[in-house]
mmCIF file of C-alpha atoms and ligand atoms in Angstrom:
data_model
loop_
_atom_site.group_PDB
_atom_site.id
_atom_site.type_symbol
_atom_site.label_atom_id
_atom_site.label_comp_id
_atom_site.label_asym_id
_atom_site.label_seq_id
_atom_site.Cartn_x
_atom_site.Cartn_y
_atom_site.Cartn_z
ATOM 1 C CA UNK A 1 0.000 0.000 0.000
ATOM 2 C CA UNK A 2 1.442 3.404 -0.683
ATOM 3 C CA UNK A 3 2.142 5.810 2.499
ATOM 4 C CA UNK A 4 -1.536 7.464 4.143
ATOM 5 C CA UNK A 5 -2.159 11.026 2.882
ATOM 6 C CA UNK A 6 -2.529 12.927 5.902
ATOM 7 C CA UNK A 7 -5.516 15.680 5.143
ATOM 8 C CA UNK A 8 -3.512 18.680 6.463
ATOM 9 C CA UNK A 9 -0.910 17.790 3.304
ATOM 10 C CA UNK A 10 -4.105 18.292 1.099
ATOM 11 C CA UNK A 11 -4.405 21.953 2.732
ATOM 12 C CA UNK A 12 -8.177 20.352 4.247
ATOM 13 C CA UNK A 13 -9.572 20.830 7.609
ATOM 14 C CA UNK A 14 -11.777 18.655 9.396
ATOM 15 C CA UNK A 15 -15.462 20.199 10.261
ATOM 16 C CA UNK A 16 -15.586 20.581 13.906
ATOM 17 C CA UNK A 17 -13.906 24.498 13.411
ATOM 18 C CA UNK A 18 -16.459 24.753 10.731
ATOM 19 C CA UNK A 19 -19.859 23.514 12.957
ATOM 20 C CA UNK A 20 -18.452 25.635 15.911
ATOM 21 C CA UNK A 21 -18.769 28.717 13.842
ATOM 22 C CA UNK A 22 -21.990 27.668 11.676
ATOM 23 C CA UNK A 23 -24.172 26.580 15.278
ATOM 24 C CA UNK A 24 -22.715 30.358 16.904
ATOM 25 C CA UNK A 25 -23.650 32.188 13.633
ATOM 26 C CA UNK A 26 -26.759 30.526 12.790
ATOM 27 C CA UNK A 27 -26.210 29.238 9.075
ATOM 28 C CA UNK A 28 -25.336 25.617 7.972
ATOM 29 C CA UNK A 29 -22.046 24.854 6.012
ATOM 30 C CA UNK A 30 -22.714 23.309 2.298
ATOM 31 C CA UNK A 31 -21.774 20.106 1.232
ATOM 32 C CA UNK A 32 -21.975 19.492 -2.188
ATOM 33 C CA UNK A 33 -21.463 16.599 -3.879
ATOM 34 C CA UNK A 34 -19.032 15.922 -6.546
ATOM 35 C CA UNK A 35 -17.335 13.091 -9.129
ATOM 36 C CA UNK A 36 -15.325 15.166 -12.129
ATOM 37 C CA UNK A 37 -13.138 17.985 -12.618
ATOM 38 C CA UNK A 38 -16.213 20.319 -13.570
ATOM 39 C CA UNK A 39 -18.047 19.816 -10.732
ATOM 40 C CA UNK A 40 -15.156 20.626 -8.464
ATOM 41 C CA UNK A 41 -14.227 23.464 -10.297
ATOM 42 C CA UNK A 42 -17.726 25.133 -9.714
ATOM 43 C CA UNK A 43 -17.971 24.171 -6.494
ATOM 44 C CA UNK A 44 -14.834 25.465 -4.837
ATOM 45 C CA UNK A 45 -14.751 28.660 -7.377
ATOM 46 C CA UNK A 46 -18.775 29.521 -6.209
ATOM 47 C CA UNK A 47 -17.619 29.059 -2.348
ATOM 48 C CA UNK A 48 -14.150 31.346 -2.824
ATOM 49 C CA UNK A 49 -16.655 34.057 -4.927
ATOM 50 C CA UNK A 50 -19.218 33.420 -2.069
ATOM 51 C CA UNK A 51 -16.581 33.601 0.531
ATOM 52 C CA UNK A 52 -18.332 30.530 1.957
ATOM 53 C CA UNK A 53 -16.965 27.507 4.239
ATOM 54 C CA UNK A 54 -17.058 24.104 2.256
ATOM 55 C CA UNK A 55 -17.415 20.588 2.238
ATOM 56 C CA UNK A 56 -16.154 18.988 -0.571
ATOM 57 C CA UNK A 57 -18.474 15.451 -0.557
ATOM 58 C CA UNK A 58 -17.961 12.456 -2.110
ATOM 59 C CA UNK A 59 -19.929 9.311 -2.140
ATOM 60 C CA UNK A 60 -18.378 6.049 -2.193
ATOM 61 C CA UNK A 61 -19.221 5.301 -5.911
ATOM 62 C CA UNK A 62 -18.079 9.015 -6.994
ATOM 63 C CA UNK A 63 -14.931 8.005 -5.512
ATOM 64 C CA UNK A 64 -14.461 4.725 -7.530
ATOM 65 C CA UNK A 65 -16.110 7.141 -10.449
ATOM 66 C CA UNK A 66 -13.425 9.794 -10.081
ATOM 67 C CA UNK A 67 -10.654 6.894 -9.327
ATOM 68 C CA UNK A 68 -9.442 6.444 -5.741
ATOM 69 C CA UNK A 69 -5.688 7.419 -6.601
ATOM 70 C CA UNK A 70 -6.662 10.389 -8.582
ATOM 71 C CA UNK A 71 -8.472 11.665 -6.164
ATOM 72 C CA UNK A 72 -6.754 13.894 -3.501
ATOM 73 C CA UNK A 73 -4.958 14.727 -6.030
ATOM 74 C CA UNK A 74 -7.489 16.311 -7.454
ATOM 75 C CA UNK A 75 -8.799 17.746 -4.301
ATOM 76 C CA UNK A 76 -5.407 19.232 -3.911
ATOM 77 C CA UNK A 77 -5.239 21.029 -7.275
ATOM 78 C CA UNK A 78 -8.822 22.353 -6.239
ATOM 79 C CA UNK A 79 -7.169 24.064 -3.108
ATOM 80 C CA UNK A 80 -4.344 25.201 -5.116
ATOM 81 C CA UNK A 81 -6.669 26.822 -6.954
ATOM 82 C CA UNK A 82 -8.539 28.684 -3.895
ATOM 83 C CA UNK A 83 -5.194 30.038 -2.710
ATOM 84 C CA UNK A 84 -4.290 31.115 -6.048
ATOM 85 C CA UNK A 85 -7.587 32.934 -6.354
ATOM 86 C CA UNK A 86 -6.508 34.863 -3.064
ATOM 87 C CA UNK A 87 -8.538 33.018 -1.177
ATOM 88 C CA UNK A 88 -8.434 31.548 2.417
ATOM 89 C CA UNK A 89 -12.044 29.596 2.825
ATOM 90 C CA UNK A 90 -12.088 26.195 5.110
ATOM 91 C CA UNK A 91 -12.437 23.389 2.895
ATOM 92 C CA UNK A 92 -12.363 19.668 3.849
ATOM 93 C CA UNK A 93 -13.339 16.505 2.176
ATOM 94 C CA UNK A 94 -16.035 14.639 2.996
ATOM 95 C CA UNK A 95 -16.977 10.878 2.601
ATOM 96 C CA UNK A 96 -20.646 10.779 1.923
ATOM 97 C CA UNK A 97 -22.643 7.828 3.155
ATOM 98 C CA UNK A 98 -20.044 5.427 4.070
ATOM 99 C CA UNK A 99 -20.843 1.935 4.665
ATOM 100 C CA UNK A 100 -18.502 0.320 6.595
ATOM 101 C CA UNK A 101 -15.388 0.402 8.240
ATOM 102 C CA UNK A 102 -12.852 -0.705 5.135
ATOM 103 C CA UNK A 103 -14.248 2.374 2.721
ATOM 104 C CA UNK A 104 -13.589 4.576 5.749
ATOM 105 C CA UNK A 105 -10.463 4.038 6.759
ATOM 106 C CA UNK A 106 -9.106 4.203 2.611
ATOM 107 C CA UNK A 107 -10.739 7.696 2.966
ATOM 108 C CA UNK A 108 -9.016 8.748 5.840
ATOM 109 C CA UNK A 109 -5.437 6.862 4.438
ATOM 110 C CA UNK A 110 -6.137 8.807 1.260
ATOM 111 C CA UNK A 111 -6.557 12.552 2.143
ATOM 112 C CA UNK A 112 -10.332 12.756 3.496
ATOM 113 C CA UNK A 113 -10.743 15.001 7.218
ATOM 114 C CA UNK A 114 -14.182 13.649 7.480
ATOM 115 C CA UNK A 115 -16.461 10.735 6.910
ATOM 116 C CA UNK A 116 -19.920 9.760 7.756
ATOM 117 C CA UNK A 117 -20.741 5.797 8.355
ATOM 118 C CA UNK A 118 -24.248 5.565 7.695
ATOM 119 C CA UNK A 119 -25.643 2.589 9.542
ATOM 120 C CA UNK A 120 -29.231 3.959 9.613
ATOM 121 C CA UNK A 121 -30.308 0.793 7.972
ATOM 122 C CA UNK A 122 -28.923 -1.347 10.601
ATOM 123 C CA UNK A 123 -30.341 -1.882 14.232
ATOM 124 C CA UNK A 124 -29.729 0.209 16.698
ATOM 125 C CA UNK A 125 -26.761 -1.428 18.449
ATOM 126 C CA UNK A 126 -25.364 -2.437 15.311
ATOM 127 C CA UNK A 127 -25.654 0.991 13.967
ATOM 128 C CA UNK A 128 -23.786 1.736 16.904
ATOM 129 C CA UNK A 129 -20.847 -0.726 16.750
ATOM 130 C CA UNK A 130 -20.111 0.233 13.189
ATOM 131 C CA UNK A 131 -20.203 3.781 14.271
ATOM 132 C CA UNK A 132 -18.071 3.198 16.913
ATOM 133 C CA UNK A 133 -15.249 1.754 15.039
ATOM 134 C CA UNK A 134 -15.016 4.188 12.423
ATOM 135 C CA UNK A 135 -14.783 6.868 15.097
ATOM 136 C CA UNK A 136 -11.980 5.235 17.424
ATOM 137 C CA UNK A 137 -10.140 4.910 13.593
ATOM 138 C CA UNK A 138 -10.537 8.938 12.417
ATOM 139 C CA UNK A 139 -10.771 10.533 15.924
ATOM 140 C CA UNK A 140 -6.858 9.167 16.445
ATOM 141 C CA UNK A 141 -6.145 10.922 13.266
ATOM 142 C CA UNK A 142 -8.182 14.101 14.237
ATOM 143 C CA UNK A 143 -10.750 13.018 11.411
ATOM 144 C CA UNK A 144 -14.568 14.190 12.337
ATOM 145 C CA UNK A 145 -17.640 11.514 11.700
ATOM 146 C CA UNK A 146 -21.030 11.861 10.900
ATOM 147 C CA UNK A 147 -23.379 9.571 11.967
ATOM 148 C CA UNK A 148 -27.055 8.403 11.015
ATOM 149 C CA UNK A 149 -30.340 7.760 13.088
ATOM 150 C CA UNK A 150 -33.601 7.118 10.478
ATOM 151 C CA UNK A 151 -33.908 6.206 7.271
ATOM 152 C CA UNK A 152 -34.574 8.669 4.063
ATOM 153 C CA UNK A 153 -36.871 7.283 1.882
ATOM 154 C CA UNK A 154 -34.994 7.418 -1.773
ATOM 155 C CA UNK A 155 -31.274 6.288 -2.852
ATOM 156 C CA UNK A 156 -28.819 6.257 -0.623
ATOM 157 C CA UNK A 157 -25.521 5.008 -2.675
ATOM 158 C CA UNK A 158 -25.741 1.131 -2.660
ATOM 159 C CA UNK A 159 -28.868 1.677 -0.316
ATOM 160 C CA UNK A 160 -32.012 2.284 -1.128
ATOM 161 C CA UNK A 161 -35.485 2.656 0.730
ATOM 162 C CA UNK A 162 -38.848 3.115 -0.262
ATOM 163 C CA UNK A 163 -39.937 4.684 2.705
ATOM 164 C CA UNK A 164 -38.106 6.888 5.154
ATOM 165 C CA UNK A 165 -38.850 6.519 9.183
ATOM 166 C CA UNK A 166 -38.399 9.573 11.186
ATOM 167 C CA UNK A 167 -35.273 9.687 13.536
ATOM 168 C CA UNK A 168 -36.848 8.882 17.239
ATOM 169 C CA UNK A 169 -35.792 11.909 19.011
ATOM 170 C CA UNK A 170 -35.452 9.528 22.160
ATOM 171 C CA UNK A 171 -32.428 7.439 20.660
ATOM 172 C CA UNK A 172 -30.153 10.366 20.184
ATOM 173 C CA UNK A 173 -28.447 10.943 23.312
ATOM 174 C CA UNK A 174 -26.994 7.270 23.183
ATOM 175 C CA UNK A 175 -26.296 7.188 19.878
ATOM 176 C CA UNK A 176 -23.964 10.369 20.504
ATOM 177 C CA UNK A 177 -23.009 9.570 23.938
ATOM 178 C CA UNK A 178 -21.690 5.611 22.843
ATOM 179 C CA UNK A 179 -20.300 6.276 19.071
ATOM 180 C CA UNK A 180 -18.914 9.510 19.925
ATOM 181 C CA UNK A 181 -19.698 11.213 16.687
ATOM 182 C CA UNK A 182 -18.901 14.839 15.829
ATOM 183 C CA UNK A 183 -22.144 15.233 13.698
ATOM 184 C CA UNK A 184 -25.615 13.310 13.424
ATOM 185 C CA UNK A 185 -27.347 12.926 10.408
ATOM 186 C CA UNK A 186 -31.107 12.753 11.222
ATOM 187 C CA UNK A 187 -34.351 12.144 9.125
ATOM 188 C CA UNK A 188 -37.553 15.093 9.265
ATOM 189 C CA UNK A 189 -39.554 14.526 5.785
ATOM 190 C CA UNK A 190 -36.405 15.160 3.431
ATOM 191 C CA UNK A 191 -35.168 12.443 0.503
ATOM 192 C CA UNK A 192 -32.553 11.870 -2.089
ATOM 193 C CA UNK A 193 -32.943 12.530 -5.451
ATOM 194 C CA UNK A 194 -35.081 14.336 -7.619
ATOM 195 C CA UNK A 195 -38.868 13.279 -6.343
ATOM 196 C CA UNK A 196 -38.735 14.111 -3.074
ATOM 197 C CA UNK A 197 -42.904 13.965 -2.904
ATOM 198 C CA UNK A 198 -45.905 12.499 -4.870
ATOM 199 C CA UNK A 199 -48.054 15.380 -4.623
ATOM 200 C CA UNK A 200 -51.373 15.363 -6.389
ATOM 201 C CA UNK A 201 -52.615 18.842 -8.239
ATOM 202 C CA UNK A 202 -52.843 21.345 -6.384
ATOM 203 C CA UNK A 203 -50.933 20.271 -3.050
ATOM 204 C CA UNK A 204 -48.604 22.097 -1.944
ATOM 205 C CA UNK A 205 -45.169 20.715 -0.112
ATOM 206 C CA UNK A 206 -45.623 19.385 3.069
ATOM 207 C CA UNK A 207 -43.194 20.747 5.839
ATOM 208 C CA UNK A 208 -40.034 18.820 7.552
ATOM 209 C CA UNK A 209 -40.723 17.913 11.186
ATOM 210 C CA UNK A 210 -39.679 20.953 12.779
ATOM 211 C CA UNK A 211 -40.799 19.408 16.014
ATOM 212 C CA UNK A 212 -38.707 16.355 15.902
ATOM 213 C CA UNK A 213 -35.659 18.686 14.554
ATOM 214 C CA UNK A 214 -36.951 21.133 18.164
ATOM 215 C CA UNK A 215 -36.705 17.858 20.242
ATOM 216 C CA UNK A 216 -33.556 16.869 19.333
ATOM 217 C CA UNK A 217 -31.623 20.010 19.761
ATOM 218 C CA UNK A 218 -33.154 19.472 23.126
ATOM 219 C CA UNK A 219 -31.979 16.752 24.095
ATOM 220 C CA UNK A 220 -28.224 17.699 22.368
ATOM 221 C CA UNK A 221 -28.008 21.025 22.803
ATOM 222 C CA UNK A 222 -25.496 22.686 20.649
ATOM 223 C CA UNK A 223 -24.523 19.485 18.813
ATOM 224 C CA UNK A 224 -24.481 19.779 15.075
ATOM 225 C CA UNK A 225 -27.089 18.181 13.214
ATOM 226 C CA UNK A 226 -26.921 16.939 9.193
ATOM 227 C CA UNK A 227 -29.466 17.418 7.092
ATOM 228 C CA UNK A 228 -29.483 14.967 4.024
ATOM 229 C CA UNK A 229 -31.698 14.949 0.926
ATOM 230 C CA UNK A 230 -31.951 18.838 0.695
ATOM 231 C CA UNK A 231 -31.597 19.437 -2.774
ATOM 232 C CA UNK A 232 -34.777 22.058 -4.123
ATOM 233 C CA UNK A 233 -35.145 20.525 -7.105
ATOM 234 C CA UNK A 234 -34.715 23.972 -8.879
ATOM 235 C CA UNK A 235 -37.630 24.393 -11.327
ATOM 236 C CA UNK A 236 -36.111 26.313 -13.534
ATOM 237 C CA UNK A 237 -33.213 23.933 -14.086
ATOM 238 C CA UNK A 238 -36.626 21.089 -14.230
ATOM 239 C CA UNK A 239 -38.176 23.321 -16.429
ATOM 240 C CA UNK A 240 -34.976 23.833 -19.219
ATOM 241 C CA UNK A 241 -34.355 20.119 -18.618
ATOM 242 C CA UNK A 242 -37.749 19.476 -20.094
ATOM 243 C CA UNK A 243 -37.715 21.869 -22.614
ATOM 244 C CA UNK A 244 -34.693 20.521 -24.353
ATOM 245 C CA UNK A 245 -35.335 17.140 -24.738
ATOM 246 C CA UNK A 246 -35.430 15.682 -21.047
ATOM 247 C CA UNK A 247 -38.301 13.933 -19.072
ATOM 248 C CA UNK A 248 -38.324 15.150 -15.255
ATOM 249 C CA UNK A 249 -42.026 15.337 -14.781
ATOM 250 C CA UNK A 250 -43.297 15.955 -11.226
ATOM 251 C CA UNK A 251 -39.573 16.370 -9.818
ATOM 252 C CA UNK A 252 -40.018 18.479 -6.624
ATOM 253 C CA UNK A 253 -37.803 18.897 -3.282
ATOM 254 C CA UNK A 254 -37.457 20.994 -0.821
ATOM 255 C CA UNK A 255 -38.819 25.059 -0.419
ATOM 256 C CA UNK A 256 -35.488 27.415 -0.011
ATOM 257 C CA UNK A 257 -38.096 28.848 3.089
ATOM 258 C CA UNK A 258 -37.458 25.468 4.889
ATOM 259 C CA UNK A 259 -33.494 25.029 4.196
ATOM 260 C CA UNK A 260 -33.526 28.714 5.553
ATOM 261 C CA UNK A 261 -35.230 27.870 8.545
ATOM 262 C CA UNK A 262 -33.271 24.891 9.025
ATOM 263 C CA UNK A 263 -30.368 26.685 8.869
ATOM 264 C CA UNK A 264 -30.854 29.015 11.774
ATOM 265 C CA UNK A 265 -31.252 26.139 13.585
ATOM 266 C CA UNK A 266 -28.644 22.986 14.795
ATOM 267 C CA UNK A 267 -28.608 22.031 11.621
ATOM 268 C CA UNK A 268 -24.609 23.283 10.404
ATOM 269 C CA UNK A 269 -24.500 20.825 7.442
ATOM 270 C CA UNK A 270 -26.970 21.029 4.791
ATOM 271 C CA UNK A 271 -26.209 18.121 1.420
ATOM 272 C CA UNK A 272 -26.806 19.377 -2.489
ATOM 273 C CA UNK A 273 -26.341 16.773 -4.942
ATOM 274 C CA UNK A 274 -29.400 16.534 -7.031
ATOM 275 C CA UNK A 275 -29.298 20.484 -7.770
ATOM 276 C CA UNK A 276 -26.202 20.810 -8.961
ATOM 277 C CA UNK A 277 -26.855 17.384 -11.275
ATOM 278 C CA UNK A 278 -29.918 19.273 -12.720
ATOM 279 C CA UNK A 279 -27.982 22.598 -12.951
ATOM 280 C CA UNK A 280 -25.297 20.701 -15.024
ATOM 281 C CA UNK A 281 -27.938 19.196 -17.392
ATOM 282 C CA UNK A 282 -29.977 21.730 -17.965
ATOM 283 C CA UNK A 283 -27.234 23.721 -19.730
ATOM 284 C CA UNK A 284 -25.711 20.476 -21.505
ATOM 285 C CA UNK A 285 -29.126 19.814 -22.935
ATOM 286 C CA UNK A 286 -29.486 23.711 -24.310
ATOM 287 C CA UNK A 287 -26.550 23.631 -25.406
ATOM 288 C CA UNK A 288 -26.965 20.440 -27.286
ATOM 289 C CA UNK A 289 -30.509 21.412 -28.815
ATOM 290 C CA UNK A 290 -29.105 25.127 -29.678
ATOM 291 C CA UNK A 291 -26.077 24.126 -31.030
ATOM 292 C CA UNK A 292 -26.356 20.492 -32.924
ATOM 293 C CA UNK A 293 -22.762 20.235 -34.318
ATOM 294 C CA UNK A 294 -21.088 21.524 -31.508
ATOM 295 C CA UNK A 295 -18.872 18.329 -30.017
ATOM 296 C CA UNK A 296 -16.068 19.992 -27.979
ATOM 297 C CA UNK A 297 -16.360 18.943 -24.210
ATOM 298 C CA UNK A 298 -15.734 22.244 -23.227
ATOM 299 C CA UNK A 299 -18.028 24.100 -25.406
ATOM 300 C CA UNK A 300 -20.819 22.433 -23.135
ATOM 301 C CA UNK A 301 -19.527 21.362 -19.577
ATOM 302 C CA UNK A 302 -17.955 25.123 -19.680
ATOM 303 C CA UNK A 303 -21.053 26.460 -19.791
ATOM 304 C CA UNK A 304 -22.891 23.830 -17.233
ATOM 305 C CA UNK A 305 -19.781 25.138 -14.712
ATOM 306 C CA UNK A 306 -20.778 28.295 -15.105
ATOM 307 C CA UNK A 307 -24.066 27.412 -14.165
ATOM 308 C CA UNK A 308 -22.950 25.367 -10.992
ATOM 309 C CA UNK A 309 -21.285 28.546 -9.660
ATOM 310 C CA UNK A 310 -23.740 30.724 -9.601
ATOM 311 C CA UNK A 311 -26.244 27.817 -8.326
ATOM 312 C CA UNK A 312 -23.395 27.712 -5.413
ATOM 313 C CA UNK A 313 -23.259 31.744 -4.797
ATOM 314 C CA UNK A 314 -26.919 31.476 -4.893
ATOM 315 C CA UNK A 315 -27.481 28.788 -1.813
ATOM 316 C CA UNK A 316 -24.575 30.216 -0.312
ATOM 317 C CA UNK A 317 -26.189 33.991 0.059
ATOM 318 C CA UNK A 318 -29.804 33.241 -0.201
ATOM 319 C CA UNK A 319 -30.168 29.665 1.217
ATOM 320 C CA UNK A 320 -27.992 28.360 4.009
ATOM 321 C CA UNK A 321 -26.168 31.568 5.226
ATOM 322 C CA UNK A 322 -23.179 31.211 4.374
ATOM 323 C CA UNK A 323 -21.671 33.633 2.488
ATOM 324 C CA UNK A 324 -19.041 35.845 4.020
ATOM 325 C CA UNK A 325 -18.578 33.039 6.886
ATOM 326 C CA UNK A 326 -15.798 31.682 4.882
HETATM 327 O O1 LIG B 1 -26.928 10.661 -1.148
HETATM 328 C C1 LIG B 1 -26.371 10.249 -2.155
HETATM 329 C C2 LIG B 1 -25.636 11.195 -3.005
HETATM 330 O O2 LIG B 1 -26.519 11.983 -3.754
HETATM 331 C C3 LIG B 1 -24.599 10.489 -3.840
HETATM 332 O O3 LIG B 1 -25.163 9.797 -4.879
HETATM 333 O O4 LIG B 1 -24.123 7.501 -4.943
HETATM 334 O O5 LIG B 1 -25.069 8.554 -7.008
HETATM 335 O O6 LIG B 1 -22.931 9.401 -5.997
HETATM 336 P P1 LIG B 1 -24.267 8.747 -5.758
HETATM 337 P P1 LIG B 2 -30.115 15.558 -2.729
HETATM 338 O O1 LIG B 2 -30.413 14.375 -3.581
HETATM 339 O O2 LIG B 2 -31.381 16.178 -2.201
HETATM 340 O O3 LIG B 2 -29.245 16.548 -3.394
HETATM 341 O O4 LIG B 2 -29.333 15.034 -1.416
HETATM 342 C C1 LIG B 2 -27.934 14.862 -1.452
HETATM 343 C C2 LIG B 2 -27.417 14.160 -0.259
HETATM 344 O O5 LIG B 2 -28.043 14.020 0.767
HETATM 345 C C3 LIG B 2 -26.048 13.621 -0.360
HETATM 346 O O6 LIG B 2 -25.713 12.884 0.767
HETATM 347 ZN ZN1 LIG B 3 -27.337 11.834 1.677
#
């Protein structure tokens, strides 16, 4: 095996700075989810124009997507980049939905200051001891860990769930108190992907469980809380997708009024994926429809990077806060 990649070489943090300063200034931290070069690029260039915190997220099969060795390599070129643009914003990298102790511990031997085991769809005590033993693993390495209690409905990486159960507000204080995570990742009405709810016409979104999100800052006060799944589904970006050639009927996600709220609350990480997907396509398939003969690469992802930046300076400033934190 070649030598570990300690984060701090990669010019990363780990989060706990980062949730400090989100919980005391009421906003939430973005993570957003990436697997190429583009994606990165917009990402880190939207937080350093935003002057925003970030976490750089990756799920386990964007990692085998993007290559494994390639990829804190990557991750440091994107930092290089930051400080080249004059910029000094916290940035760390993030595993996304872990599931199980072996993926973890090649993140944290390969350049990643944070990971979150998600052993929602295990039993309690199992969920636990899975938990545990990524956390004794980073924690020596001053890596942070997020953990999970409920299940979202939708795809989680190599799980999936048809229905999502609530996290029980009474299970959080030992879940924290025996894995000794740095973050939990709970469940209030949110869900991956693009069809977040089957709503019928004229029903409007229904709202997360702000009670259960009230009951378990409660019972953990000032302990940061994750919330997955909490992509808008942009209609705009639904709308252009359609236009040009796409099929994304009845997509829906999440009111920006919500996130907002959520935000000013425990919750100091907030997860985009799906948004910046449909931001991305959106452009690809205008430019593709506008343009027929056009077949340079960056003739069409430069344009759908474009389009992920301001999509980041936008949720950054108008969404979760912060903007200026960074
Ligand atoms: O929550 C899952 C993320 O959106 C990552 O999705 O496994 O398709 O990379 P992925
Ligand atoms: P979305 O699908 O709502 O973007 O959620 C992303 C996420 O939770 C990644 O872990
Ligand atoms: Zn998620």
């Amino acid at each position: 095996m070649n030598s570990p990649i300690p984060y701090p070489e990669l010019g990363l943090v780990n989060t706990r700075e980062m949730f400090q300063q989100a919980m005391a200034g009421g906003y939430a931290v973005p993570a957003y989810n990436f697997n190429n070069m583009e994606q990165l690029q917009a990402i880190v260039i939207g937080c350093v124009e935003s002057s925003s915190p970030v976490i750089l997220q990756v799920s386990g099969s964007a990692r085998k997507y993007a290559n494994p060795a390639m990829l804190p390599h990557m991750v440091r070129g994107a930092v290089a980049m930051a400080r080249d643009l004059g910029s000094s914003i916290p940035m760390a990298l993030h595993l996304d939905h872990g599931d199980s102790f072996e993926l973890a511990k090649a993140c944290i031997d390969t350049g990643f200051s944070s990971v979150m085991l998600d052993g929602s769809h295990h039993a309690f005590d199992e969920n636990v001891r899975l938990t545990r033993t990524v956390v004794e693993y980073a924690h020596d390495r001053d890596v942070t860990v997020e953990g999970e209690l409920g299940v979202l409905a939708g795809v989680e990486d190599e799980v999936s769930s048809e229905v999502s159960h609530y996290t029980k507000p009474e299970e959080v204080e030992a879940f924290v108190g025996k894995t000794g995570v740095d973050s939990l990742a709970i469940s209030i009405g949110t869900s991956h992907g693009a069809y977040k709810f089957k709503l019928k016409p004229g029903e409007e979104v229904p709202s997360l469980r702000f009670d259960i999100l009230e009951e378990i800052e409660k019972r953990l006060p000032g302990f940061p809380i994750v919330l997955h799944g909490a992509s808008s589904v942009t209609p705009e970006h639904v709308a252009l997708i359609n236009r040009y050639g796409g099929n994304l009927e009845s997509a829906v996600g999440i009111p920006a009024e919500q996130l907002r709220r959520a935000a000013g609350s425990a919750v100091c990480k907030i997860n985009i994926d799906s948004d910046g997907r449909l931001a991305m396509t959106a452009m690809i398939r205008r430019v593709f429809a506008e343009k027929p003969a056009e077949f340079d690469p960056r003739k069409y992802l430069g344009p759908a990077r474009d389009e992920l930046i301001k999509m980041v300076q936008h949720k950054n400033s108008k969404v979760l806060g912060s903007a200026n934190r960074g």
